[in-house]
Amino acid sequence: ELQDIYNETALNLSFSNYVKCKKCNGLGCMSKDDIITCKNCDGTGVFVKIQQFGPGMISQSRQTCGACKGKGKGINPQKYCVECSGEKRTRQKRKISLKLSKNHKNDDKIVFEEMADYNPNVDIQGDLIIVIKEKNTQNDMKRIDNDLYLIKTISLIDALCGMDLKIV
């Protein structure tokens, strides 16, 4: 809410996401010896398919290996990690603290580096990005850039003679 931004409230957020399996350290199995190379594609993840479609005419195409789904390697099913079942990642609940600032505006992005879901197929993990959505519950206040406007209807007598206005 707008009051949270102006009061610089600290928000505690909890969420659940995938992290690297701690038991197997992201291998999916207990030892590197349990990782086997795909015999269909010789570990490349692709194979070349040659097809003849006429006398002296052939077509050559590269296709993803269906046995290993393009990974080139696999894990012996009997050697899967008991914690992650060969997925290389587990679901974990996390908590982060977010300190709002008076400078935050609507649609500002706060980045928490490498806190996105763990992906075992990439070297650099993604970032968790939180987008600030300003919500104003008081209809008489409005924020434009860094200015806060109060919209108040007053009588003609108060406008001409002056008045004391208490803003809570």
CSV table of C-alpha atoms in Angstrom, one decimal:
chain,number,residue,atom,x,y,z
A,1,GLU,CA,0.0,0.0,0.0
A,2,LEU,CA,1.0,3.6,-0.4
A,3,GLN,CA,1.4,4.0,3.3
A,4,ASP,CA,3.9,1.1,3.4
A,5,ILE,CA,6.1,2.8,0.8
A,6,TYR,CA,6.1,6.2,2.6
A,7,ASN,CA,6.7,4.5,6.0
A,8,GLU,CA,9.5,2.4,4.5
A,9,THR,CA,8.0,-0.8,5.8
A,10,ALA,CA,10.0,-4.0,5.8
A,11,LEU,CA,8.0,-6.8,4.2
A,12,ASN,CA,8.7,-10.5,4.9
A,13,LEU,CA,7.8,-12.7,1.9
A,14,SER,CA,7.7,-16.4,1.9
A,15,PHE,CA,7.6,-18.6,-1.3
A,16,SER,CA,8.4,-22.1,-2.4
A,17,ASN,CA,10.8,-22.8,-5.3
A,18,TYR,CA,13.2,-25.4,-6.6
A,19,VAL,CA,16.8,-25.5,-5.3
A,20,LYS,CA,19.7,-27.8,-6.1
A,21,CYS,CA,19.4,-31.1,-4.3
A,22,LYS,CA,21.7,-31.1,-1.3
A,23,LYS,CA,22.0,-34.8,-0.9
A,24,CYS,CA,23.4,-35.5,-4.4
A,25,ASN,CA,24.7,-31.9,-5.1
A,26,GLY,CA,22.6,-31.6,-8.2
A,27,LEU,CA,23.8,-34.9,-9.9
A,28,GLY,CA,20.6,-36.8,-9.6
A,29,CYS,CA,22.5,-39.8,-8.4
A,30,MET,CA,25.0,-40.5,-5.6
A,31,SER,CA,28.1,-40.8,-7.7
A,32,LYS,CA,29.4,-39.6,-11.0
A,33,ASP,CA,30.0,-43.2,-12.0
A,34,ASP,CA,26.2,-43.7,-12.1
A,35,ILE,CA,25.8,-41.3,-15.0
A,36,ILE,CA,25.8,-43.2,-18.3
A,37,THR,CA,26.4,-42.0,-21.8
A,38,CYS,CA,23.5,-42.5,-24.2
A,39,LYS,CA,24.2,-45.4,-26.6
A,40,ASN,CA,21.8,-44.2,-29.3
A,41,CYS,CA,23.6,-40.8,-29.9
A,42,ASP,CA,27.0,-41.5,-28.4
A,43,GLY,CA,26.5,-38.6,-25.9
A,44,THR,CA,25.8,-35.9,-28.4
A,45,GLY,CA,22.1,-35.6,-27.9
A,46,VAL,CA,21.4,-35.6,-31.6
A,47,PHE,CA,21.7,-38.0,-34.5
A,48,VAL,CA,21.9,-37.6,-38.3
A,49,LYS,CA,19.0,-39.2,-40.2
A,50,ILE,CA,19.6,-39.9,-43.9
A,51,GLN,CA,16.6,-40.5,-46.0
A,52,GLN,CA,16.4,-41.4,-49.7
A,53,PHE,CA,13.4,-40.0,-51.5
A,54,GLY,CA,14.3,-40.7,-55.1
A,55,PRO,CA,17.0,-42.2,-57.3
A,56,GLY,CA,20.2,-40.4,-56.4
A,57,MET,CA,18.4,-37.9,-54.1
A,58,ILE,CA,18.9,-38.1,-50.4
A,59,SER,CA,17.9,-35.9,-47.5
A,60,GLN,CA,20.1,-35.5,-44.4
A,61,SER,CA,18.7,-34.0,-41.1
A,62,ARG,CA,19.7,-33.7,-37.5
A,63,GLN,CA,17.2,-34.9,-35.0
A,64,THR,CA,17.1,-34.8,-31.2
A,65,CYS,CA,17.7,-38.2,-29.7
A,66,GLY,CA,14.5,-39.6,-28.3
A,67,ALA,CA,16.2,-42.0,-25.8
A,68,CYS,CA,18.0,-39.3,-23.8
A,69,LYS,CA,15.8,-36.3,-24.9
A,70,GLY,CA,18.7,-34.5,-26.3
A,71,LYS,CA,20.8,-34.5,-23.1
A,72,GLY,CA,23.4,-37.1,-24.2
A,73,LYS,CA,23.6,-38.6,-20.8
A,74,GLY,CA,21.3,-40.3,-18.4
A,75,ILE,CA,21.2,-41.9,-15.0
A,76,ASN,CA,20.7,-45.6,-14.3
A,77,PRO,CA,17.1,-45.8,-12.8
A,78,GLN,CA,18.3,-48.0,-10.0
A,79,LYS,CA,20.9,-45.4,-8.9
A,80,TYR,CA,18.6,-42.3,-8.6
A,81,CYS,CA,19.1,-40.0,-5.6
A,82,VAL,CA,16.6,-40.9,-2.9
A,83,GLU,CA,16.0,-37.2,-2.1
A,84,CYS,CA,15.2,-35.8,-5.6
A,85,SER,CA,14.4,-39.1,-7.5
A,86,GLY,CA,16.9,-38.1,-10.3
A,87,GLU,CA,15.4,-34.6,-10.8
A,88,LYS,CA,18.6,-32.9,-9.5
A,89,ARG,CA,16.4,-30.4,-7.6
A,90,THR,CA,14.0,-30.3,-4.7
A,91,ARG,CA,11.3,-27.9,-3.6
A,92,GLN,CA,12.1,-25.7,-0.6
A,93,LYS,CA,10.3,-23.0,1.3
A,94,ARG,CA,12.3,-19.7,1.5
A,95,LYS,CA,11.8,-16.4,3.2
A,96,ILE,CA,13.2,-13.0,2.0
A,97,SER,CA,13.0,-9.6,3.6
A,98,LEU,CA,12.2,-6.6,1.4
A,99,LYS,CA,12.8,-3.1,2.8
A,100,LEU,CA,10.6,-0.6,0.9
A,101,SER,CA,12.0,2.9,0.3
A,102,LYS,CA,10.3,6.2,-0.3
A,103,ASN,CA,11.9,6.2,-3.7
A,104,HIS,CA,10.0,3.1,-4.9
A,105,LYS,CA,7.4,3.7,-7.5
A,106,ASN,CA,4.7,1.7,-9.2
A,107,ASP,CA,6.2,-1.1,-11.5
A,108,ASP,CA,9.7,-0.8,-9.9
A,109,LYS,CA,11.6,-4.0,-10.0
A,110,ILE,CA,13.6,-5.4,-7.1
A,111,VAL,CA,16.1,-8.2,-8.2
A,112,PHE,CA,17.3,-11.0,-6.0
A,113,GLU,CA,20.2,-12.5,-7.9
A,114,GLU,CA,20.2,-16.3,-8.6
A,115,MET,CA,17.1,-17.0,-6.5
A,116,ALA,CA,14.8,-18.3,-9.2
A,117,ASP,CA,13.9,-21.9,-9.6
A,118,TYR,CA,17.1,-24.1,-10.0
A,119,ASN,CA,17.7,-25.3,-13.5
A,120,PRO,CA,20.3,-28.1,-13.7
A,121,ASN,CA,20.9,-27.6,-17.4
A,122,VAL,CA,22.4,-24.0,-17.1
A,123,ASP,CA,25.5,-22.6,-15.6
A,124,ILE,CA,24.1,-19.3,-14.3
A,125,GLN,CA,20.8,-19.5,-12.5
A,126,GLY,CA,18.0,-17.0,-13.0
A,127,ASP,CA,17.0,-14.0,-10.9
A,128,LEU,CA,13.9,-13.6,-8.7
A,129,ILE,CA,12.3,-10.3,-9.7
A,130,ILE,CA,9.7,-8.7,-7.6
A,131,VAL,CA,7.6,-6.0,-9.2
A,132,ILE,CA,6.2,-3.2,-6.9
A,133,LYS,CA,2.5,-2.7,-7.5
A,134,GLU,CA,1.3,0.4,-5.7
A,135,LYS,CA,-2.1,0.1,-4.1
A,136,ASN,CA,-3.9,3.1,-2.6
A,137,THR,CA,-6.8,2.4,-0.2
A,138,GLN,CA,-7.5,6.0,0.5
A,139,ASN,CA,-9.2,7.6,-2.5
A,140,ASP,CA,-8.4,11.2,-1.5
A,141,MET,CA,-4.6,10.7,-1.8
A,142,LYS,CA,-2.8,10.4,-5.1
A,143,ARG,CA,0.9,9.9,-5.9
A,144,ILE,CA,2.3,11.5,-9.0
A,145,ASP,CA,6.1,10.9,-9.4
A,146,ASN,CA,7.5,11.6,-5.9
A,147,ASP,CA,4.8,14.0,-5.0
A,148,LEU,CA,1.8,13.1,-2.8
A,149,TYR,CA,-1.4,15.0,-3.6
A,150,LEU,CA,-4.4,15.2,-1.2
A,151,ILE,CA,-7.7,15.8,-2.9
A,152,LYS,CA,-10.1,17.5,-0.4
A,153,THR,CA,-13.3,19.3,-1.0
A,154,ILE,CA,-13.6,22.4,1.2
A,155,SER,CA,-16.3,25.1,1.5
A,156,LEU,CA,-16.1,28.5,0.0
A,157,ILE,CA,-15.9,30.1,3.4
A,158,ASP,CA,-13.0,27.9,4.5
A,159,ALA,CA,-11.2,28.7,1.2
A,160,LEU,CA,-11.7,32.5,1.6
A,161,CYS,CA,-11.1,32.8,5.4
A,162,GLY,CA,-8.5,30.0,5.9
A,163,MET,CA,-8.8,26.9,7.9
A,164,ASP,CA,-6.8,24.3,9.8
A,165,LEU,CA,-6.7,20.9,8.2
A,166,LYS,CA,-5.4,17.9,10.0
A,167,ILE,CA,-4.1,15.1,7.8
A,168,VAL,CA,-3.9,11.7,9.5
